[in-house]
Structure formats: structure tokens, C-alpha cells
Coordinates of C-alpha atoms in Angstrom, one line a residue:
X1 CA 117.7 169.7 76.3
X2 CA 116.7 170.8 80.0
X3 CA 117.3 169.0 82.8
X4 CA 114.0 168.0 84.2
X5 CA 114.8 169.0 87.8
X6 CA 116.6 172.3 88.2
X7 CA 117.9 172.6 91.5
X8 CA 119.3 169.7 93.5
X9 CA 120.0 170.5 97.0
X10 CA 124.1 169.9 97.3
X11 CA 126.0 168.7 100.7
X12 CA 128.3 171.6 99.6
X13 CA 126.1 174.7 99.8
X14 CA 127.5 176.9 102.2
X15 CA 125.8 180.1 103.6
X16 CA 125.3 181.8 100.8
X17 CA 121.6 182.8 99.1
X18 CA 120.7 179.2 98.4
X19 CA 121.7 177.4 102.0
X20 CA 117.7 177.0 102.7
X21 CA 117.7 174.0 100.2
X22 CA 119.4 172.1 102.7
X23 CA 117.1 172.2 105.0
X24 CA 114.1 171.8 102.2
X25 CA 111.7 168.8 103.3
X26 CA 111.9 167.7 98.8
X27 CA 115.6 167.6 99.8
X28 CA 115.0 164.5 101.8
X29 CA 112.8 162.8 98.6
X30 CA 114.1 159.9 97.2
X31 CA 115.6 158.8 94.5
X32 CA 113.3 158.0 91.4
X33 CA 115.0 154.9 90.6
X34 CA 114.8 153.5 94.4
X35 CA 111.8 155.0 95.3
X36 CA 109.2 152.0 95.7
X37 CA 105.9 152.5 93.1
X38 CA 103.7 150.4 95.2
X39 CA 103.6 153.5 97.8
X40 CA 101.5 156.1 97.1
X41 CA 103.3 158.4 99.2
X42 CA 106.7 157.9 98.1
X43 CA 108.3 161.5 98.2
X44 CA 110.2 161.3 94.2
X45 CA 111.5 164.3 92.7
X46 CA 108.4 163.5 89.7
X47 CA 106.0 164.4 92.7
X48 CA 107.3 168.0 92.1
X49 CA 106.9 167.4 88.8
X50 CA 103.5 166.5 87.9
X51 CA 102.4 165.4 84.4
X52 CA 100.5 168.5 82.8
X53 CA 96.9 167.8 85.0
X54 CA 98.5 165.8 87.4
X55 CA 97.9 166.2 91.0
X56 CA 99.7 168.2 92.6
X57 CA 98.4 167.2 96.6
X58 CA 101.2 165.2 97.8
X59 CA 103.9 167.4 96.9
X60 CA 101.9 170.2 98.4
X61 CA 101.5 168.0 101.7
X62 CA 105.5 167.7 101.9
X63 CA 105.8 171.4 101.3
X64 CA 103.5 172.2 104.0
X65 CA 106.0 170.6 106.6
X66 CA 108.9 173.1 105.3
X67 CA 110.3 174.9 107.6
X68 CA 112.0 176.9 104.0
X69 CA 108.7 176.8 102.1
X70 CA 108.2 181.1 102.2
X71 CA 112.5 181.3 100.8
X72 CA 111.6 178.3 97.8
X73 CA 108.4 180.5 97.1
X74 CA 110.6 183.4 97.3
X75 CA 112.9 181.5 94.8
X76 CA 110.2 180.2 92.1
X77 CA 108.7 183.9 92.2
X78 CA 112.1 185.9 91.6
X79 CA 113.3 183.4 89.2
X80 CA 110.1 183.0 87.5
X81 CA 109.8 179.4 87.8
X82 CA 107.6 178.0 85.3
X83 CA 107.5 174.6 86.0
X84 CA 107.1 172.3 89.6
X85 CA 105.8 172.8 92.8
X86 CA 107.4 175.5 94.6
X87 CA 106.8 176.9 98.5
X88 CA 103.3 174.6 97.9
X89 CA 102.4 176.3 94.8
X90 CA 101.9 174.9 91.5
X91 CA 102.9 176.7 88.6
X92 CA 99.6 177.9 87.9
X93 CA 98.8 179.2 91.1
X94 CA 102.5 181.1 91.2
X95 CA 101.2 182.6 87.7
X96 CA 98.0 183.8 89.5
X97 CA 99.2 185.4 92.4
X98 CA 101.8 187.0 90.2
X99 CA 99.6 188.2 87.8
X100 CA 96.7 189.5 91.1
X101 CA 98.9 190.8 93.1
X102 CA 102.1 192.1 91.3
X103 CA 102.9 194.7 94.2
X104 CA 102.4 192.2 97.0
X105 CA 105.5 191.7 99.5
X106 CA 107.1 188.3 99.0
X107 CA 106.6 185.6 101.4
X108 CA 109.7 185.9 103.3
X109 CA 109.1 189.5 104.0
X110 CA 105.9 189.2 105.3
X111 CA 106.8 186.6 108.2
X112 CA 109.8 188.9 109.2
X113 CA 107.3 191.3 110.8

């Protein structure tokens, strides 16, 4: 069985090529056993995770905040994430930009210049 939830940002990460998560707005989500259900906008680790045609809006709004959101995209695309919202994208769109526009410079390279 996979875990649900691959990645958990960790107090421990040091420098190295995965130190962005901890400054990733999901990192700040609660828990989904505290988080309350009578908010809508109650940042869970499931909103990252939406049900097969679930919405995807309100993890894309806290992903729009990110000050890390081109290195997660970076992430989902080099790692071929197939599930969650990544750098705002949902698996679908990360499909289709891979699949347009194979050539294309990642994220992260493109705001260097």
C-alpha cells in the first residue's frame, strides 16, 4: 500500500535539494484529524489531494501564495508526480503541459533570468 501523501515537509531538512519544503505554504496545513470540517477553507493535506473530479481551487489558492511554488512544480515534473496538486497544478494540467511542451525550460529556470 502507498502512503496517501508523499512528501511531509520535516523540521530536519537541511540545505540540501529538498530545503524549499520548509518554506512550502501546504507545509503550514493542518492536520486532517484537527482540522475543523465546518470551514471551508481549512488548509488539510486532502485539499492537495482531491477525490478524482474534486476541486482543485482552494489548494491552488494556497499555492498561489508560495514563495517555493516554481521548485514543488520543478519537483512534481522531474519526479513525474501523478497524483496532488503540485506548484498550483493538478495532475492533469502537469500531464498537459508535459505532454505540449516537452522541451520547455522548467519553472525555476525561467524566473532565474
Amino acid at each position: 500500500m502507498t502512503e496517501k501523501y508523499p512528501i511531509s515537509p520535516r523540521n530536519d531538512l537541511d540545505d540540501g535539494p529538498l530545503s524549499w519544503l520548509q518554506d512550502a505554504a501546504c507545509a503550514e496545513t493542518s492536520d486532517t484529524k484537527t482540522a475543523s470540517a465546518k470551514s471551508p477553507e481549512s488548509k488539510t493535506p486532502d485539499l492537495f489531494y482531491p477525490d478524482r473530479g474534486g476541486s482543485a481551487s482552494l489548494a491552488k489558492k494556497v499555492c498561489s501564495i508560495c514563495s517555493v511554488r516554481p521548485q514543488c512544480l520543478d519537483f512534481a515534473l522531474a519526479n513525474d508526480e501523478k497524483f496532488g496538486v503540485w506548484g498550483g497544478l493538478s495532475e492533469r494540467e502537469r500531464r498537459k503541459m508535459v505532454r505540449h511542451k516537452p522541451d520547455t525550460p522548467t519553472m525555476q529556470d525561467s524566473s532565474t533570468e
